[in-house]
Amino acid sequence: MSRDPHQQAREWIACGSQGLADSQQTWLHIHLDQCASCRDYAQAAEQFVRSLRSVPLAADRSLVRTTQMRVRAHAQQLQQKQERLWLVRMSCILVGLSAAITTPLLWRGFEWIGESAHVSSPVWQVGFMVFWISPALAVSLIFLARGIHLTDANGTSRG
Amino acid sequence: MNAAACYLVNGMVSETSVIARGLRRRDPDLLDRLIEQYQHRLLRYLIYLTSNRELAEDMFQETWIRVLERGHQYDPKYEFSTWLLSIARHLTVDYLRKKKPASLDGLLDEEEGVSLDPPDLRPSALELIAQQEQSDQLSAALVGIAAEYREAIVLRFHEGLALDEIAAVTGAPLGTVKSRLYRGLNALLPRLKGAQA
């Protein structure tokens, strides 16, 4: 062994000798039998481990209870959030589908009204665009107003 | 692999699989059980990591919230305790970095005079004094060494983690873990001897 045997022995003691191969364990035992200083080191390490394990550090009952309650409340919030997201996703899919189905029908309906009323194509096409986009515009305006209202309310309550 | 070892490994895998499934479902009963089961190990680790019981208790709660949020990331191939301790470690290091931009070594300045308070378990007065003295000496010695050495020592000798598990928790290479244990013990033992003399 080219390394300093004392350092090697102490490294093995520090890392815990359980993981050592049989030959290493034997070498360590022989070394400890012969070297008083490393033997003292091993005993001191053993004493330290015993002392460390005897320190009664434990969690309070109240801490555990509080944590369990917080975790449960947070789990509920996450579930509600997930449910809301699911609803939003489903709504998007349904709106997309209904738009895909109704848009061609609506287009034809506006075309027919335009021809019956003898108005030019750009006029009924603009009418169609306004009719088609107005629900989304209305919803956007409602969300915008609600967002501004909530921001104002938060600002007031913090200020 | 013999039959007993195979049974043990399979038992561990099936238990961690149950935990992983429960965490994916965010099962509150499973989380309650895990909090009960790992309460002392986690808190002890956090107390030794931070040297501050109050902060450790805050981090304890935050760790379980994070476990709830990130439960789907748990890989049942590994021990749950290793994953739990690594989450606790990341949260604590992040918190301490935000509070004071430094590595764990930076803790040392704040740790002067801080002792790790064990809870009152009501033994006899004499036992209490002896226990308290021993605990104080140990705490003072532990607080006096670098935080990364303290962490490795606590994980190895208190929590009984294997070297590769310590490497997984701390994110350090195996060689670094060994060196931290060796250097930590070398720094610690003379302090303990000095305190007892």
Short mmCIF file of C-alpha atoms in Angstrom, two decimals, chain A residues 9-123:
data_model
loop_
_atom_site.label_atom_id
_atom_site.label_comp_id
_atom_site.label_asym_id
_atom_site.label_seq_id
_atom_site.Cartn_x
_atom_site.Cartn_y
_atom_site.Cartn_z
CA ALA A 9 -7.38 3.62 8.14
CA ARG A 10 -8.99 6.86 9.28
CA GLU A 11 -10.68 7.41 5.93
CA TRP A 12 -12.23 3.97 6.14
CA ILE A 13 -13.32 4.59 9.73
CA ALA A 14 -14.84 7.94 8.73
CA CYS A 15 -16.78 6.43 5.83
CA GLY A 16 -18.05 3.56 7.97
CA SER A 17 -16.31 0.21 7.69
CA GLN A 18 -19.48 -1.72 6.71
CA GLY A 19 -18.98 -1.10 3.01
CA LEU A 20 -15.42 -2.42 2.98
CA ALA A 21 -14.33 -5.64 1.29
CA ASP A 22 -13.26 -8.54 3.54
CA SER A 23 -9.58 -7.98 2.79
CA GLN A 24 -9.90 -4.28 3.66
CA GLN A 25 -11.73 -5.11 6.90
CA THR A 26 -8.96 -7.54 7.84
CA TRP A 27 -6.28 -4.97 7.03
CA LEU A 28 -8.11 -2.37 9.14
CA HIS A 29 -8.43 -4.73 12.11
CA ILE A 30 -4.74 -5.61 11.97
CA HIS A 31 -3.80 -1.95 11.70
CA LEU A 32 -6.01 -0.98 14.64
CA ASP A 33 -4.45 -3.76 16.73
CA GLN A 34 -1.00 -2.38 16.01
CA CYS A 35 -1.63 1.40 16.02
CA ALA A 36 -2.74 2.99 19.30
CA SER A 37 -3.36 6.40 17.74
CA CYS A 38 -5.73 5.04 15.06
CA ARG A 39 -7.39 2.84 17.70
CA ASP A 40 -8.08 5.97 19.77
CA TYR A 41 -9.44 7.64 16.66
CA ALA A 42 -11.78 4.70 16.00
CA GLN A 43 -12.97 4.67 19.61
CA ALA A 44 -13.55 8.42 19.58
CA ALA A 45 -15.53 8.08 16.34
CA GLU A 46 -17.60 5.27 17.81
CA GLN A 47 -18.27 7.30 20.97
CA PHE A 48 -19.29 10.28 18.83
CA VAL A 49 -21.76 8.20 16.82
CA ARG A 50 -23.30 6.84 20.03
CA SER A 51 -23.62 10.36 21.45
CA LEU A 52 -25.07 11.71 18.21
CA ARG A 53 -27.72 9.00 18.11
CA SER A 54 -28.66 9.61 21.74
CA VAL A 55 -29.52 13.29 21.18
CA PRO A 56 -33.31 13.38 21.49
CA LEU A 57 -34.23 15.61 18.56
CA ALA A 58 -37.84 14.97 17.67
CA ALA A 59 -40.69 16.74 15.90
CA ASP A 60 -43.46 18.21 18.08
CA ARG A 61 -46.95 16.81 17.71
CA SER A 62 -48.24 20.29 16.85
CA LEU A 63 -45.73 20.65 14.01
CA VAL A 64 -46.85 17.36 12.51
CA ARG A 65 -50.55 18.28 12.85
CA THR A 66 -50.02 21.73 11.34
CA THR A 67 -48.05 20.26 8.46
CA GLN A 68 -50.68 17.62 7.77
CA MET A 69 -53.41 20.28 7.77
CA ARG A 70 -51.43 22.58 5.48
CA VAL A 71 -50.70 19.73 3.09
CA ARG A 72 -54.37 18.68 3.01
CA ALA A 73 -55.53 22.27 2.38
CA HIS A 74 -52.96 22.71 -0.37
CA ALA A 75 -53.93 19.39 -1.94
CA GLN A 76 -57.54 20.57 -2.03
CA GLN A 77 -56.51 23.87 -3.66
CA LEU A 78 -54.47 22.02 -6.26
CA GLN A 79 -57.39 19.71 -7.00
CA GLN A 80 -59.78 22.64 -7.42
CA LYS A 81 -57.29 24.34 -9.70
CA GLN A 82 -56.97 21.15 -11.73
CA GLU A 83 -60.76 20.87 -12.00
CA ARG A 84 -61.03 24.48 -13.18
CA LEU A 85 -58.30 23.87 -15.74
CA TRP A 86 -60.14 20.77 -16.93
CA LEU A 87 -63.30 22.84 -17.37
CA VAL A 88 -61.39 25.51 -19.30
CA ARG A 89 -59.82 22.86 -21.54
CA MET A 90 -63.17 21.20 -22.20
CA SER A 91 -64.77 24.57 -22.95
CA CYS A 92 -62.01 25.39 -25.43
CA ILE A 93 -62.47 22.06 -27.18
CA LEU A 94 -66.27 22.46 -27.33
CA VAL A 95 -66.04 26.04 -28.56
CA GLY A 96 -63.51 25.00 -31.22
CA LEU A 97 -65.73 22.15 -32.37
CA SER A 98 -68.91 24.23 -32.43
CA ALA A 99 -67.09 27.00 -34.32
CA ALA A 100 -65.83 24.50 -36.89
CA ILE A 101 -69.34 23.16 -37.42
CA THR A 102 -71.37 26.38 -37.31
CA THR A 103 -69.07 28.78 -39.18
CA PRO A 104 -69.74 27.37 -42.69
CA LEU A 105 -73.47 27.23 -41.94
CA LEU A 106 -73.47 30.78 -40.66
CA TRP A 107 -71.49 31.91 -43.71
CA ARG A 108 -74.10 30.41 -45.99
CA GLY A 109 -76.88 31.94 -43.91
CA PHE A 110 -75.34 35.43 -44.20
CA GLU A 111 -74.76 34.89 -47.93
CA TRP A 112 -78.44 33.99 -48.38
CA ILE A 113 -79.62 37.01 -46.34
CA GLY A 114 -77.26 39.25 -48.34
CA GLU A 115 -78.61 37.96 -51.66
CA SER A 116 -82.23 38.21 -50.48
CA ALA A 117 -81.71 41.77 -49.25
CA HIS A 118 -79.76 42.70 -52.40
CA VAL A 119 -76.69 43.94 -50.54
CA SER A 120 -73.18 43.71 -51.90
CA SER A 121 -70.87 40.89 -50.80
CA PRO A 122 -68.46 43.05 -48.70
CA VAL A 123 -71.41 44.33 -46.64
#
